[in-house]
Amino acid sequence: MVDAKEISSKQKQIAVSEFFEKNKHFLGFDSLQRSLITAVKEAVDNSLDACEEARILPNIRIHIDRLKGGEIRLIAQDNGPGIPRDAVEHVFGKFLLGSRFHAIRQTRGQQGIGITGVVMYSQLTTGEKTKVTSKIASDSSAVFVDIGLNTRKNRAIKSREKRDVWFDEITGEVVEHGLRIEARMKGKYQRGKQSVFQYLRMTSIVNPHATINLIVRDSDGDVYEQGSWNRTTNRLPRVVEEIKPHPHGIQLGTLQRMLRESEERKMTSFLRHNFSGVSMRAAKEILSRAEINENRSPKRISTNDAHGMLDGFQNVKLLPPPTDCLSPIDDLLIKKGLSKAIDSRFAATVTRIPTVSQGNPFQIEVGLVFGGDLTADGPIEVLRFANRVPLMYQQGGCALTKAIESIDWKRYGLDHPGAKGLPKGAAAVLIHLASTNVQFTSEAKEAVAENDEVFEEIRRALLEVGRGLKNHLKKKAQRKKAKEKFELINVILPEISKKTSKLLGKPEPNLSPVITQIMNAVFCEETLGWDSQQKLATCLIEVFNYTARARAYTILVKWPESDTVKMAVNPLGGRKEARGIWAWRIETINPGCSTTINIGLSGLTKGDWADTDIFFRGNGDIIGATKIDEKLLEEMRTTESLNAAQNEINEQYSEKEVDHLIQRADSAAKSELDSQLIDAPPPESHSSSIQNGEPKISDYLTEELE
Amino acid sequence: MSDYTKRKSKEEVILSLKGIALEMHNKMERGNPPTMTLPVRSKTNIAFDKKLEVYKYGKKKTVRDATSLGSARQLLRSLYVTEFIEQMIEAGKSSTLREMYYISESWGHGKFGTQNDSNNLAEDLEIVTKCLREDFKLRPEEDGARIIGNVTFEERNRKGNWMRINCRDDVGDSGYGVPYNVESEKLKLITEDVDFIMAIETGGMFDRLVENGFDEDARCALIHLKGQPARSTRRIMRRMSDEWKKPIIVFSDCDPWSFRIFASIAYGAIKTAHISEYLATKGAHYLGITADDILAYDLPSDDLTKQDLNALDAELTDPRFNSGWWKEQINLMKEMGKKAEQQSLAKYGLDFVTDTYLPEKLSAIGLDY
């Protein structure tokens, strides 16, 4: 696939406007409606990227005026670092061609040509210049400048430049730092599934650290549509590491260019310094396979030899590429993002461990929400993202959608006629693919191309959230049944007895044996709540014994234990059975009696603890609780003790030192270590990789350990 | 005579109703969930009673017990209804089923969900207590039939006086309206001068026959069934058949629903199988329109819908239609895929039905005029 940048570099000589005109369909400026969305997208992506780099929590304001004559005024403002005066021309007036091609990391990835496209599109459709206001923190005043384009020279033309104090239009306060763009263009604002609103809503889901506001006004100044999405976390996405390309993902053209442009004198150092995952041993093996002398100069490698190298890349055992170049959103934040944009009753999210496909690290995140204000008729809503960028078009042709369709959702409680197409029901599914190289079906970058490994990862994640949904629905049904039974014995039965006694003039019978007969079970009910005074997430567990004999159980509850989440209230004591599993021994519950356990957790915010599982140990089932799987518990404990050991090691080496360790391991090229690491598949989950035995370097690369 | 036709005293009615409360109370005293036992009310549990010559509920019983919320509520409702009926009997009042549904608003957890709930429960109570709805002082909402013809009744009016009414001379075009209670304490059959009684499904056809003076020409009484006939309509037909020994002829559309109307008149309805011997007229004759008639008279017809076909299939397994003639008719209809209305006879003019169709059909069964 040829990407837009390559195309544009080839066409450098042609006037840029011509290039734009020819390629506007995949630059996102093909229809009036889409052009506006693309313009907003470029502005918002720029803002998010700039804020992320400057470690600023973004506040983004989009203001759209629907003017007469099919024109639109778009104002995009952020609180980002701003652009220094001298760089304004560069940022707005040039196609930003190719960042260093050998540096790979997850970026939002420009849709086409970035913000310059907006300047260009405005100028071409209305002849208007784009008004830019920029303020950087270290300057005392802001720059106000109009930007136009000299399309023949591919250069910006600045006009009416001035420096002044910048007062915010809405708050009236002096702006410390930020960027404001005002452009006038042909465009059409349309509501619905493919709208600016939907784009911003989706953006806010995967950027829970951003506050985004939208206001759209009619030509007479009336509000046409507005949206407001507040940040749900103050945690910025972590800074991603740049990595070198991995040989498994390299194509001939790229390799040849890298060879040509290399400064290295020897082929071994070329391989080791330009690629990730290539040890000295591997470099030598590749070269010997390709029959290339180790000391040859990279610049002198022929096409034939390059072919041989590619062959070697596939057949020599290599270290997998590091995965810390990815920036997942994190499952809890996805949950928060989803609940911010969609009000629903149930949310399950999964962040898979990063893995590698064809030399490209990637990571899958999936969220599923169910119920609430989602509509039950029609197919579920699909929210697709690639590297935190919403994908709004070509849903049907996207591998992410196909992965959803490949699952038999009937088994997980959704209506899925014929197990074909999208399932139906009051649900929305979010899929985020984070990768250093997202492969799209076309240059329009709206649909992800099929890839078996990616597909399989998505499926696994979906099955996991599907199981969560199934559990939730089962629990809901069980809870409903229990509630009915409670009403039956507590309300209806006493009334029946009162009525028959009155009609017959007889004394009321003793109902407890009747109740025991009707229920003949032990029930458990849990209620999650929020203590706003003490700022505690609370859980009340009630166990009712409606059987004819006394019962004894151990009740276990799953809770979100972490370094910050502690059990602040727990009058019954009990004990910790595993991380996140607390247990209480209940000695005797007599027939017809009940016992209550209540706990309060600190370190959470309201709504964080929305779902839990209750387990029991003992004879006789409890309706509303699951019998604990002792084997699983044992496994959890084993994992934990191994984790503890790992953490100790972790403490000895700081993160930086681990990096050194990796590098040392890398350059030392211990062949035994190599083969051992390469044979092991990328870790499926934390626990499985840890249980395989001694700690591996790959474990250090997969985020913090649980 | 069965338990139903024997009129019960107030005390007997209250006692039978309290029997329901007693079953529940005894169960609870023994430490068991309260129950109410009643026959299964579906077509799988109706059988021909040879002695009574009608279809009655079979031996299948269902026990409604308070182990699920729905049935427990139903039990509680029965008790509320019992209490309500007792109060009405003591106060000498009656109420419609609909009124009872609204009164249940104040019954808390015994409140009815829908009108259908209260109707079904009234039937349940009839079955369990072997009393009639009339004994419970519950009136149906449904319309009684209209009768035109040379027959004379005596009806006790609101003031308690007996009024003599001839259904040809003392009534307007809409005929004599049959009251909801047609038992002997309310209605007496006095004299008649007719050869047969013809029950007609649709109002349009009833009015056509009246306008054409068919009742006098053919010496018959005409009854408008108003669709699925009310209990009182079926009961008065039964009484005319019993007391006057007159044949009952049914004239309806030719579609599966009309067949069911006939079955409920001739053999008893599934919902009221507990009182079939009191409502059903075993000798009732289905005159038309038959499937044969559609062909023989080349009547304008409509295609059978999916629901029609399902209904026909259901009738093929219904014991009431388990006769050679009915199976033939139903299968013929399925084959043609057609149904026809009574009024399709108008294809040949307004008088065709009285001048040609009915005389021909009646003559075939020996009722010449």
PDB file of N, CA and C in Angstrom, chain B residues 133-164:
ATOM      1  N   ARG B 133     -71.526 -17.800  37.484  1.00  0.00           N
ATOM      2  CA  ARG B 133     -71.191 -16.401  37.593  1.00  0.00           C
ATOM      3  C   ARG B 133     -72.376 -15.599  38.140  1.00  0.00           C
ATOM      4  N   GLU B 134     -73.575 -15.991  37.670  1.00  0.00           N
ATOM      5  CA  GLU B 134     -74.787 -15.306  38.116  1.00  0.00           C
ATOM      6  C   GLU B 134     -74.957 -15.459  39.627  1.00  0.00           C
ATOM      7  N   ASP B 135     -74.555 -16.636  40.153  1.00  0.00           N
ATOM      8  CA  ASP B 135     -74.634 -16.852  41.598  1.00  0.00           C
ATOM      9  C   ASP B 135     -73.710 -15.888  42.339  1.00  0.00           C
ATOM     10  N   PHE B 136     -72.633 -15.541  41.681  1.00  0.00           N
ATOM     11  CA  PHE B 136     -71.657 -14.645  42.305  1.00  0.00           C
ATOM     12  C   PHE B 136     -72.067 -13.184  42.165  1.00  0.00           C
ATOM     13  N   LYS B 137     -73.193 -12.955  41.524  1.00  0.00           N
ATOM     14  CA  LYS B 137     -73.659 -11.588  41.283  1.00  0.00           C
ATOM     15  C   LYS B 137     -72.699 -10.835  40.357  1.00  0.00           C
ATOM     16  N   LEU B 138     -72.043 -11.591  39.476  1.00  0.00           N
ATOM     17  CA  LEU B 138     -71.130 -10.942  38.523  1.00  0.00           C
ATOM     18  C   LEU B 138     -71.780 -10.981  37.149  1.00  0.00           C
ATOM     19  N   ARG B 139     -71.858  -9.804  36.541  1.00  0.00           N
ATOM     20  CA  ARG B 139     -72.474  -9.705  35.230  1.00  0.00           C
ATOM     21  C   ARG B 139     -71.398  -9.581  34.168  1.00  0.00           C
ATOM     22  N   PRO B 140     -71.645 -10.166  33.006  1.00  0.00           N
ATOM     23  CA  PRO B 140     -70.672 -10.010  31.925  1.00  0.00           C
ATOM     24  C   PRO B 140     -70.818  -8.637  31.282  1.00  0.00           C
ATOM     25  N   GLU B 141     -69.811  -8.225  30.616  1.00  0.00           N
ATOM     26  CA  GLU B 141     -69.841  -6.972  29.894  1.00  0.00           C
ATOM     27  C   GLU B 141     -70.494  -7.181  28.540  1.00  0.00           C
ATOM     28  N   GLU B 142     -70.321  -8.401  28.031  1.00  0.00           N
ATOM     29  CA  GLU B 142     -70.691  -8.721  26.649  1.00  0.00           C
ATOM     30  C   GLU B 142     -72.180  -8.486  26.409  1.00  0.00           C
ATOM     31  N   ASP B 143     -72.477  -8.148  25.160  1.00  0.00           N
ATOM     32  CA  ASP B 143     -73.833  -7.901  24.724  1.00  0.00           C
ATOM     33  C   ASP B 143     -74.605  -9.192  24.607  1.00  0.00           C
ATOM     34  N   GLY B 144     -75.853  -9.168  25.048  1.00  0.00           N
ATOM     35  CA  GLY B 144     -76.728 -10.290  24.760  1.00  0.00           C
ATOM     36  C   GLY B 144     -77.203 -10.196  23.327  1.00  0.00           C
ATOM     37  N   ALA B 145     -77.873 -11.248  22.867  1.00  0.00           N
ATOM     38  CA  ALA B 145     -78.298 -11.288  21.478  1.00  0.00           C
ATOM     39  C   ALA B 145     -79.581 -10.488  21.266  1.00  0.00           C
ATOM     40  N   ARG B 146     -79.977 -10.370  19.975  1.00  0.00           N
ATOM     41  CA  ARG B 146     -81.265  -9.791  19.613  1.00  0.00           C
ATOM     42  C   ARG B 146     -82.103 -10.901  18.995  1.00  0.00           C
ATOM     43  N   ILE B 147     -83.407 -10.862  19.287  1.00  0.00           N
ATOM     44  CA  ILE B 147     -84.286 -11.900  18.722  1.00  0.00           C
ATOM     45  C   ILE B 147     -85.466 -11.230  18.019  1.00  0.00           C
ATOM     46  N   ILE B 148     -85.788 -11.710  16.813  1.00  0.00           N
ATOM     47  CA  ILE B 148     -86.999 -11.292  16.119  1.00  0.00           C
ATOM     48  C   ILE B 148     -87.726 -12.539  15.628  1.00  0.00           C
ATOM     49  N   GLY B 149     -89.042 -12.579  15.872  1.00  0.00           N
ATOM     50  CA  GLY B 149     -89.822 -13.730  15.421  1.00  0.00           C
ATOM     51  C   GLY B 149     -91.034 -13.913  16.319  1.00  0.00           C
ATOM     52  N   ASN B 150     -91.880 -14.798  15.931  1.00  0.00           N
ATOM     53  CA  ASN B 150     -93.138 -14.950  16.668  1.00  0.00           C
ATOM     54  C   ASN B 150     -92.955 -15.876  17.870  1.00  0.00           C
ATOM     55  N   VAL B 151     -92.222 -15.378  18.853  1.00  0.00           N
ATOM     56  CA  VAL B 151     -92.048 -16.112  20.111  1.00  0.00           C
ATOM     57  C   VAL B 151     -92.346 -15.131  21.247  1.00  0.00           C
ATOM     58  N   THR B 152     -92.826 -15.633  22.386  1.00  0.00           N
ATOM     59  CA  THR B 152     -93.209 -14.753  23.487  1.00  0.00           C
ATOM     60  C   THR B 152     -92.492 -15.162  24.768  1.00  0.00           C
ATOM     61  N   PHE B 153     -91.881 -14.135  25.424  1.00  0.00           N
ATOM     62  CA  PHE B 153     -91.190 -14.360  26.705  1.00  0.00           C
ATOM     63  C   PHE B 153     -91.872 -13.553  27.784  1.00  0.00           C
ATOM     64  N   GLU B 154     -91.577 -13.912  29.022  1.00  0.00           N
ATOM     65  CA  GLU B 154     -91.913 -13.042  30.141  1.00  0.00           C
ATOM     66  C   GLU B 154     -90.622 -12.722  30.869  1.00  0.00           C
ATOM     67  N   GLU B 155     -90.367 -11.436  31.025  1.00  0.00           N
ATOM     68  CA  GLU B 155     -89.122 -11.049  31.682  1.00  0.00           C
ATOM     69  C   GLU B 155     -89.463 -10.248  32.926  1.00  0.00           C
ATOM     70  N   ARG B 156     -88.776 -10.520  34.018  1.00  0.00           N
ATOM     71  CA  ARG B 156     -89.008  -9.742  35.234  1.00  0.00           C
ATOM     72  C   ARG B 156     -88.200  -8.445  35.114  1.00  0.00           C
ATOM     73  N   ASN B 157     -88.921  -7.307  35.186  1.00  0.00           N
ATOM     74  CA  ASN B 157     -88.214  -6.043  34.986  1.00  0.00           C
ATOM     75  C   ASN B 157     -87.597  -5.548  36.291  1.00  0.00           C
ATOM     76  N   ARG B 158     -87.015  -4.353  36.255  1.00  0.00           N
ATOM     77  CA  ARG B 158     -86.297  -3.824  37.412  1.00  0.00           C
ATOM     78  C   ARG B 158     -87.185  -3.651  38.642  1.00  0.00           C
ATOM     79  N   LYS B 159     -88.500  -3.406  38.344  1.00  0.00           N
ATOM     80  CA  LYS B 159     -89.409  -3.193  39.464  1.00  0.00           C
ATOM     81  C   LYS B 159     -89.863  -4.523  40.071  1.00  0.00           C
ATOM     82  N   GLY B 160     -89.456  -5.621  39.440  1.00  0.00           N
ATOM     83  CA  GLY B 160     -89.827  -6.931  39.964  1.00  0.00           C
ATOM     84  C   GLY B 160     -91.110  -7.479  39.352  1.00  0.00           C
ATOM     85  N   ASN B 161     -91.648  -6.752  38.346  1.00  0.00           N
ATOM     86  CA  ASN B 161     -92.890  -7.222  37.712  1.00  0.00           C
ATOM     87  C   ASN B 161     -92.586  -8.041  36.462  1.00  0.00           C
ATOM     88  N   TRP B 162     -93.398  -9.023  36.184  1.00  0.00           N
ATOM     89  CA  TRP B 162     -93.238  -9.830  34.967  1.00  0.00           C
ATOM     90  C   TRP B 162     -93.848  -9.088  33.797  1.00  0.00           C
ATOM     91  N   MET B 163     -93.118  -8.987  32.678  1.00  0.00           N
ATOM     92  CA  MET B 163     -93.563  -8.270  31.484  1.00  0.00           C
ATOM     93  C   MET B 163     -93.632  -9.256  30.335  1.00  0.00           C
ATOM     94  N   ARG B 164     -94.740  -9.258  29.627  1.00  0.00           N
ATOM     95  CA  ARG B 164     -94.871 -10.212  28.529  1.00  0.00           C
ATOM     96  C   ARG B 164     -94.427  -9.523  27.226  1.00  0.00           C
TER      97      ARG B 164
END
